[in-house]
PDB file of C-alpha atoms in Angstrom:
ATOM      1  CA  UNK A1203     -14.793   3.419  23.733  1.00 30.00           C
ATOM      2  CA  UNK A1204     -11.126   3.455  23.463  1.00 34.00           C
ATOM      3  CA  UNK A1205     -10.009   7.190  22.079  1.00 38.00           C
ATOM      4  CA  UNK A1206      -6.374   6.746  21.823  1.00 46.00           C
ATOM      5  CA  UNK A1207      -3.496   4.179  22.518  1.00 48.00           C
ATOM      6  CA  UNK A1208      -2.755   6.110  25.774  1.00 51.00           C
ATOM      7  CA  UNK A1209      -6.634   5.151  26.920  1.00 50.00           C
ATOM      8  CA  UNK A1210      -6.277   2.117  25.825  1.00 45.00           C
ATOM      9  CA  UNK A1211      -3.127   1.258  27.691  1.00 49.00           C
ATOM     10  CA  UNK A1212      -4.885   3.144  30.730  1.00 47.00           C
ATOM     11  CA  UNK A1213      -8.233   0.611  30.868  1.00 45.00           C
ATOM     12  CA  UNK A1214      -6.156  -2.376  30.097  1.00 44.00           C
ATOM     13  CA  UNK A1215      -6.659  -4.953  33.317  1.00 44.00           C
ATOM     14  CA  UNK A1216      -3.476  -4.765  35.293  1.00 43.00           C
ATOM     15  CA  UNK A1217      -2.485  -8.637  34.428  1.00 46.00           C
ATOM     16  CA  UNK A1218      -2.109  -7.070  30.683  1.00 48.00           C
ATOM     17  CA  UNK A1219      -3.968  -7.614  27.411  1.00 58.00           C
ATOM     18  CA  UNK A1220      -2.530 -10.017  24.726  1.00 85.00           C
ATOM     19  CA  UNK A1221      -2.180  -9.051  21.751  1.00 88.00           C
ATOM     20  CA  UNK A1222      -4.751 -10.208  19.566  1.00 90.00           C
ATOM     21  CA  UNK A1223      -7.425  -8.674  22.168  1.00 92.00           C
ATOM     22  CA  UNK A1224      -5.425  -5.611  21.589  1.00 94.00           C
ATOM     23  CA  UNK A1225      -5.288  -5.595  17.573  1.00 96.00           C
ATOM     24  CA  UNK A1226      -9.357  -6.269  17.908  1.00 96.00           C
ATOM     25  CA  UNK A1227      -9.875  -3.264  20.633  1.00 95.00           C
ATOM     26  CA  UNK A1228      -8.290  -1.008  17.730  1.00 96.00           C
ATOM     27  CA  UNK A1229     -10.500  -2.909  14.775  1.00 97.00           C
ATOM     28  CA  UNK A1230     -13.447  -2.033  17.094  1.00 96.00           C
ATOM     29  CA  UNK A1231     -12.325   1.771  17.747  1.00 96.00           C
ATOM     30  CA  UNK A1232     -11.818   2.250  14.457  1.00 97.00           C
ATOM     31  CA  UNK A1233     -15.433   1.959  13.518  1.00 95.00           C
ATOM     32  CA  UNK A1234     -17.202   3.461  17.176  1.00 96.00           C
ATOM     33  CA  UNK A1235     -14.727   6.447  16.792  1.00 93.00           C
ATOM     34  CA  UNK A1236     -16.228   9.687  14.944  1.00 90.00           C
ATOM     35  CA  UNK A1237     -13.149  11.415  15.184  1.00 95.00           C
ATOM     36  CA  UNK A1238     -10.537  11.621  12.851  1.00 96.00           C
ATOM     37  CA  UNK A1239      -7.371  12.236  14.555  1.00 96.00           C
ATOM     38  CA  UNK A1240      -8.588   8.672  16.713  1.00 96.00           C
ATOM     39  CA  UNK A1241      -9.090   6.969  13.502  1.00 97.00           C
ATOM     40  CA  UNK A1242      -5.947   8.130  12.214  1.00 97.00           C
ATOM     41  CA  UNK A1243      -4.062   6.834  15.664  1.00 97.00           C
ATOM     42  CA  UNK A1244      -5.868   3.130  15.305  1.00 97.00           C
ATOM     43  CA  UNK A1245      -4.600   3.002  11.535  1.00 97.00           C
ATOM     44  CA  UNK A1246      -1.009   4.023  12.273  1.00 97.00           C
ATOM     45  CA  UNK A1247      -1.058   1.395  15.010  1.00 96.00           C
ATOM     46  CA  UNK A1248      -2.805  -1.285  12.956  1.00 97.00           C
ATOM     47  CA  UNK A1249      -0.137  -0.511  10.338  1.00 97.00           C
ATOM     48  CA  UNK A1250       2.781  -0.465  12.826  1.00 95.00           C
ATOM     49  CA  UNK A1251       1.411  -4.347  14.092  1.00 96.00           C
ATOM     50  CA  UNK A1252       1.215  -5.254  10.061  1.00 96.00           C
ATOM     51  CA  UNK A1253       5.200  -4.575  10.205  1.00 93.00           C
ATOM     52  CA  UNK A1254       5.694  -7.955  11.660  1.00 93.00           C
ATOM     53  CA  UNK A1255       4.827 -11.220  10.654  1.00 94.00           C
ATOM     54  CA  UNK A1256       4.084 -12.477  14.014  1.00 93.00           C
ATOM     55  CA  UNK A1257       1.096 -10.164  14.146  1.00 94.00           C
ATOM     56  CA  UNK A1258      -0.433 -10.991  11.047  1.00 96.00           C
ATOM     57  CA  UNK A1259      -2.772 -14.186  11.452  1.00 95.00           C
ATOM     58  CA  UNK A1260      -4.098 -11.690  15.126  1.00 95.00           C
ATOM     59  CA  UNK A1261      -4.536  -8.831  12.322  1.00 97.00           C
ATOM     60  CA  UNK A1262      -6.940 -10.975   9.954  1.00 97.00           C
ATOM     61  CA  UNK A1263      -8.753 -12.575  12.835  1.00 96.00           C
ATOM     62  CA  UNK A1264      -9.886  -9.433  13.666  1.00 97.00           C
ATOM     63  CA  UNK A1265     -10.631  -7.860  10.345  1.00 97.00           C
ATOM     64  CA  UNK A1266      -8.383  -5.364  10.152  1.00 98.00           C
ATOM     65  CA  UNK A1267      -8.122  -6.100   6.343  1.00 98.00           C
ATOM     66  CA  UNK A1268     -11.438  -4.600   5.812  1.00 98.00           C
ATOM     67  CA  UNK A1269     -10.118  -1.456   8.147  1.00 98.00           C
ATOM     68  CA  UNK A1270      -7.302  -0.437   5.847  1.00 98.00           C
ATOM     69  CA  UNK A1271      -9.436  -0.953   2.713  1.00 98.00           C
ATOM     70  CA  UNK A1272     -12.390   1.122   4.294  1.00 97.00           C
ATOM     71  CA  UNK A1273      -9.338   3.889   5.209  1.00 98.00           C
ATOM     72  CA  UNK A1274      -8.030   4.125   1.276  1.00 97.00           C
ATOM     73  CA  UNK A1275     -11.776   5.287   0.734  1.00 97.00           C
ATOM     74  CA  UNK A1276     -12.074   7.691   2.825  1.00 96.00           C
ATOM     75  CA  UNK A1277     -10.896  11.513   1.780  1.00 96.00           C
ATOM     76  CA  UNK A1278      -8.343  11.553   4.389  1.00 97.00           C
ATOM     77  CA  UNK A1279      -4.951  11.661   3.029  1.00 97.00           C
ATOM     78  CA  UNK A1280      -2.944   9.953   6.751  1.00 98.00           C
ATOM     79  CA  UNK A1281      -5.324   6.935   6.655  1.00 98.00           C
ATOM     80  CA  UNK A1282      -4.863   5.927   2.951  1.00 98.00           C
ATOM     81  CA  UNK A1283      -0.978   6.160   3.533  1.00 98.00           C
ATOM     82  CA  UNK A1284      -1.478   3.804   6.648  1.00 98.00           C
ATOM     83  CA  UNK A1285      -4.141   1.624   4.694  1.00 98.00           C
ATOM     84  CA  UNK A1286      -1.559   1.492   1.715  1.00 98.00           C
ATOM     85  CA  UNK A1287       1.287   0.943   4.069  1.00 98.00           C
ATOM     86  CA  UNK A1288      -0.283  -1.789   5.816  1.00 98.00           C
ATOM     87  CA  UNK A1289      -1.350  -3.807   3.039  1.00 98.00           C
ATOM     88  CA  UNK A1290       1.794  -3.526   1.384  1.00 97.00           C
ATOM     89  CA  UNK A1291       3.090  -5.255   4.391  1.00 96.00           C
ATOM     90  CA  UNK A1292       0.661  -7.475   4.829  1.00 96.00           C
ATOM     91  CA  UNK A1293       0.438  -9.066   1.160  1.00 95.00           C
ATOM     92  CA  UNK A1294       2.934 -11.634   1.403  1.00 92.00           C
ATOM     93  CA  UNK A1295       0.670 -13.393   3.664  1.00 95.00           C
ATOM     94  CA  UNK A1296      -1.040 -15.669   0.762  1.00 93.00           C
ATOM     95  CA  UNK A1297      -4.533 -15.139   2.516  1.00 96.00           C
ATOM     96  CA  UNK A1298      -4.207 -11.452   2.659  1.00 96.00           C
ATOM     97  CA  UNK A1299      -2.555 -11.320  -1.013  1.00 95.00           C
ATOM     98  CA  UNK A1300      -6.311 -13.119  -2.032  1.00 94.00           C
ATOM     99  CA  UNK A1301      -8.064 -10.871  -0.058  1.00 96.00           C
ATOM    100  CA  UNK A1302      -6.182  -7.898  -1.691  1.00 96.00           C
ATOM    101  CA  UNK A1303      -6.197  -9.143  -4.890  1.00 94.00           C
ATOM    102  CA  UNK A1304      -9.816  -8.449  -4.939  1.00 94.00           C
ATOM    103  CA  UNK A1305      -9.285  -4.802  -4.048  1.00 95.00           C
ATOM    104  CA  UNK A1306      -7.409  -4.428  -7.191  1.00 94.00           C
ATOM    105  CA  UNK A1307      -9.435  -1.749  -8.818  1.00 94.00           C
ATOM    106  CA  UNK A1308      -9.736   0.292  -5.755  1.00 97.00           C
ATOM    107  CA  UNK A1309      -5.927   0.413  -5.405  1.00 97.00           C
ATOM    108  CA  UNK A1310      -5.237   1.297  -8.962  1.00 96.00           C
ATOM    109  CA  UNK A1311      -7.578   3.654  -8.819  1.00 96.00           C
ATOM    110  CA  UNK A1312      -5.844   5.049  -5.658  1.00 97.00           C
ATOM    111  CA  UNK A1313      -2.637   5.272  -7.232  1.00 97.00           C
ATOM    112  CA  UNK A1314      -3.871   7.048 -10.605  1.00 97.00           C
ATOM    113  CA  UNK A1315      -5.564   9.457  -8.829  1.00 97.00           C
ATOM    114  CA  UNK A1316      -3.016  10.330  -6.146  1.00 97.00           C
ATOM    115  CA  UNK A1317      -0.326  12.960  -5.872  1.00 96.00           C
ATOM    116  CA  UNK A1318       0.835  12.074  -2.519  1.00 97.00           C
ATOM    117  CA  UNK A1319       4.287  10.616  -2.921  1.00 97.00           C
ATOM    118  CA  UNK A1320       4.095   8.103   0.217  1.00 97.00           C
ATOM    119  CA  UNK A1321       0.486   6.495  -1.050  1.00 98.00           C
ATOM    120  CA  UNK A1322       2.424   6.471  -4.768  1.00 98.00           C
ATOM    121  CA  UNK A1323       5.457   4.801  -2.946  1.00 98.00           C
ATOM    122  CA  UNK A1324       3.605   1.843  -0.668  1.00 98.00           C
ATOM    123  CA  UNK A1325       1.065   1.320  -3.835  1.00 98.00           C
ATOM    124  CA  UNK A1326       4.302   0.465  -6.156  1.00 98.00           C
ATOM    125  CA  UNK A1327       5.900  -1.561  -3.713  1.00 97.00           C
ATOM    126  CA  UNK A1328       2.269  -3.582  -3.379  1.00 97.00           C
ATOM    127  CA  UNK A1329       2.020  -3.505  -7.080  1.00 97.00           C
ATOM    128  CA  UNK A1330       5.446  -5.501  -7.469  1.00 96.00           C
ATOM    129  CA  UNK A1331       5.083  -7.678  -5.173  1.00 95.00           C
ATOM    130  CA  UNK A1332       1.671  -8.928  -6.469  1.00 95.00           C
ATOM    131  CA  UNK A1333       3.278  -9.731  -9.859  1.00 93.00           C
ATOM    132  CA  UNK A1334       6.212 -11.100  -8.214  1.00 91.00           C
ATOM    133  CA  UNK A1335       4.162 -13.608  -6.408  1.00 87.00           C
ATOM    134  CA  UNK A1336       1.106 -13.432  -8.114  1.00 79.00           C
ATOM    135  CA  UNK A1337      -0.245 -15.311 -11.290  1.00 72.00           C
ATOM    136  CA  UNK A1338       0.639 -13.950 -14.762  1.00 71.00           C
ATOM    137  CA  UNK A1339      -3.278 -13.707 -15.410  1.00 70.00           C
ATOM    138  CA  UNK A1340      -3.325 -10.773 -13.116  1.00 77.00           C
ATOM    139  CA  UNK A1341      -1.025  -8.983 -14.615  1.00 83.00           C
ATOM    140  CA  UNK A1342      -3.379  -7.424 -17.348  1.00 82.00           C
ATOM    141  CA  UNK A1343      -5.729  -6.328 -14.241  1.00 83.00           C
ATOM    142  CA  UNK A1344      -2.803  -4.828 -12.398  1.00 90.00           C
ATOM    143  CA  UNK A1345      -1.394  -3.217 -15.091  1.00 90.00           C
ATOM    144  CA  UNK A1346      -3.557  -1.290 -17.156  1.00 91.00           C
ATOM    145  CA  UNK A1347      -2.798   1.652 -19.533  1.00 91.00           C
ATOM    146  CA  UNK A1348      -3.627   4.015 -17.246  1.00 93.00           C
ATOM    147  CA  UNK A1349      -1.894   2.575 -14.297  1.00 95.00           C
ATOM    148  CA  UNK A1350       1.495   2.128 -17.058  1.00 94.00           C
ATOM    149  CA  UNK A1351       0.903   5.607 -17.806  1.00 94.00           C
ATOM    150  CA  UNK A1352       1.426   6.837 -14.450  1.00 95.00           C
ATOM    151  CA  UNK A1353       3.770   4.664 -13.255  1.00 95.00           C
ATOM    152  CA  UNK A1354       5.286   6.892 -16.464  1.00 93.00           C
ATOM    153  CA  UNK A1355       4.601   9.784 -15.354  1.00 94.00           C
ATOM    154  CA  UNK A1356       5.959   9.136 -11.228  1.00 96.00           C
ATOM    155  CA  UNK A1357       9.221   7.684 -12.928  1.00 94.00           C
ATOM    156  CA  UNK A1358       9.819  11.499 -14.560  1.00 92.00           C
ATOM    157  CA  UNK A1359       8.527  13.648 -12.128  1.00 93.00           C
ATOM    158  CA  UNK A1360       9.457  12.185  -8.729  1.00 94.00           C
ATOM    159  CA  UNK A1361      12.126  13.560  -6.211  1.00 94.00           C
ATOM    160  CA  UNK A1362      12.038  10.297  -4.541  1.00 96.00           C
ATOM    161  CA  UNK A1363      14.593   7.812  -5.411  1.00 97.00           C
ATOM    162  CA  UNK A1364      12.741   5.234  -4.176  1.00 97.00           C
ATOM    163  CA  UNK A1365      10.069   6.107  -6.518  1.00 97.00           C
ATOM    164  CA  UNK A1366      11.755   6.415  -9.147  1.00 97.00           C
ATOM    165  CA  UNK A1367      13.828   3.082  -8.764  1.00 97.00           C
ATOM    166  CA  UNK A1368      10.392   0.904  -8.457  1.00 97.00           C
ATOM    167  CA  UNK A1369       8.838   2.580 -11.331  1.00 96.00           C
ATOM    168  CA  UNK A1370      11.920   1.271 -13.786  1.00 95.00           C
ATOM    169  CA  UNK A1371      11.424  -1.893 -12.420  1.00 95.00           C
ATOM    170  CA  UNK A1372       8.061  -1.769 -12.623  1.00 94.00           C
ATOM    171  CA  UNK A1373       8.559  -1.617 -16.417  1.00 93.00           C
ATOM    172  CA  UNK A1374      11.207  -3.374 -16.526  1.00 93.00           C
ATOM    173  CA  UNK A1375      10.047  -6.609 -15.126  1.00 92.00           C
ATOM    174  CA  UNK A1376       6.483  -6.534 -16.076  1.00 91.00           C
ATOM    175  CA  UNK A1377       5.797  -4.164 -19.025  1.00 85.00           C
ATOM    176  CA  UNK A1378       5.800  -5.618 -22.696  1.00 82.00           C
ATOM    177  CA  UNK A1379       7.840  -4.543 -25.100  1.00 74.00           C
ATOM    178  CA  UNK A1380       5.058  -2.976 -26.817  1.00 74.00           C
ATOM    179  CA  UNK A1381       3.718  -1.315 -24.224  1.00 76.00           C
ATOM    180  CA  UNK A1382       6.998   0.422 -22.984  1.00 76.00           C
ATOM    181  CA  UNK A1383       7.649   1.485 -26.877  1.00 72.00           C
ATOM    182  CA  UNK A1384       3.932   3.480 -26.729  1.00 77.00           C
ATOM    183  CA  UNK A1385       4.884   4.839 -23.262  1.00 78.00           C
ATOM    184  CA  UNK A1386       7.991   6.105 -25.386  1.00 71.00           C
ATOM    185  CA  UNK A1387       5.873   7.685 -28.081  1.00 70.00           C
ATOM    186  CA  UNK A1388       3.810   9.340 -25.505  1.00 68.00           C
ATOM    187  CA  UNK A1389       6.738  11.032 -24.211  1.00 63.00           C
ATOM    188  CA  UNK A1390       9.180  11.325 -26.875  1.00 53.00           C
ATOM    189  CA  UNK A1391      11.781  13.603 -24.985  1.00 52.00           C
ATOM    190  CA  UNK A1392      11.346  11.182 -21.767  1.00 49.00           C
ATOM    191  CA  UNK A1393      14.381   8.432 -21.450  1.00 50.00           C
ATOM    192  CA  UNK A1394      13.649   5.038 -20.868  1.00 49.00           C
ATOM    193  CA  UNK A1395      14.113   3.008 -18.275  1.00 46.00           C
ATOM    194  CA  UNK A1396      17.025   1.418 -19.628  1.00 48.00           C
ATOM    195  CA  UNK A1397      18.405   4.228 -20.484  1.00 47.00           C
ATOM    196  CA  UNK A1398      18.088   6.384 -17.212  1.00 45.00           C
ATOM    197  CA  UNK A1399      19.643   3.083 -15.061  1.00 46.00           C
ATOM    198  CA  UNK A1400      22.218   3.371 -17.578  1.00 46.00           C
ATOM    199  CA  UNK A1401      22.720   6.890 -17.316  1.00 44.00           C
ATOM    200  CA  UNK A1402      22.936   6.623 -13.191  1.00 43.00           C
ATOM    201  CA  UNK A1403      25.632   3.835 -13.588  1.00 47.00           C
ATOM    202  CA  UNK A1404      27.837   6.114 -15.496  1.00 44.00           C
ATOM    203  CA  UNK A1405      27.711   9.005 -13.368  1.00 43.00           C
ATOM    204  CA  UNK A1406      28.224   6.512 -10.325  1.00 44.00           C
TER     205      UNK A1406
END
């Protein structure tokens, strides 16, 4: 049983190990491991490999997919941040985005829940990209009222820029009109989206 990448890298065969072998040795330790910081050491390499396209088609061959989804359910906050990260990465590959796709209410349910700004930041990056690429069908699954109402709430409350900017666009590019004007009753003394990029333009 592989513990860490150090081990790993100290039991690999002296001609080297490819890559895919590699990506499924950390698949394998993810699930053999009982301990958390070794699980949490897998992820953020699994996550670091989902980075590049190259490793992709090695990371679904070896189910890692089904690593970072099992990671978002766990109670640890380190592996849902890699799980989020990676799949975020990984969802412009159009057999990962199906795969995903199916996860949908898990990751909403993820992000309502949440307070951790980097989960809230990879799931709004996944969520945009889904619509972006995905078909308009989904949308109403994506975005439901309570996953409108928080990207709300994150767009208010966050110290993160980058939060902040992918929550306007959020709304901007995929909310209705109708839905953005009850958003705007629910928080009366809240700006809009509109009106906050405007805001930021003028004091730029």
């Amino acid at each position: 049983m592989f513990s860490s990448h150090r081990t790993l890298k100290r039991r690999t065969p002296a001609q080297g190990i490819d890559r895919r072998e590699y990506i499924g040795h950390l698949v394998d330790e993810y699930y053999t491991t009982t301990n958390i910081e070794a699980q949490q050491q897998v992820t953020a390499n699994l996550a670091n490999f989902a980075y590049d396209p190259i490793n992709w088609s090695h990371l679904l061959e070896a189910d890692a997919l089904d690593v970072f989804v099992a990671s978002l359910e766990t109670q640890d906050q380190l592996l849902k941040v890699h799980g989020i990260a990676a799949l975020c990465n990984l969802c412009l590959d159009k057999t990962a985005a199906k795969f995903i796709r199916e996860q949908l209410k898990l990751l909403t349910g993820l992000f309502v829940r949440t307070d951790h700004p980097e989960i809230v930041l990879h799931s709004l990056a996944l969520f945009y990209q889904l619509l972006e690429f995905g078909e308009r069908t989904e949308r109403d699954l994506l975005l439901s009222p309570a996953v409108l109402r928080t990207v709300q709430e994150w767009r208010v409350k966050a110290h993160d820029e980058r939060i902040v900017k992918l929550c306007q666009l959020l709304l901007q590019d995929f909310a209705t009109r109708t839905e953005v004007v009850q958003l705007q009753k629910a928080s009366p003394n809240v700006p809009t989206a509109e009106q906050q990029s405007s805001e930021a333009g003028a004091s730029g």
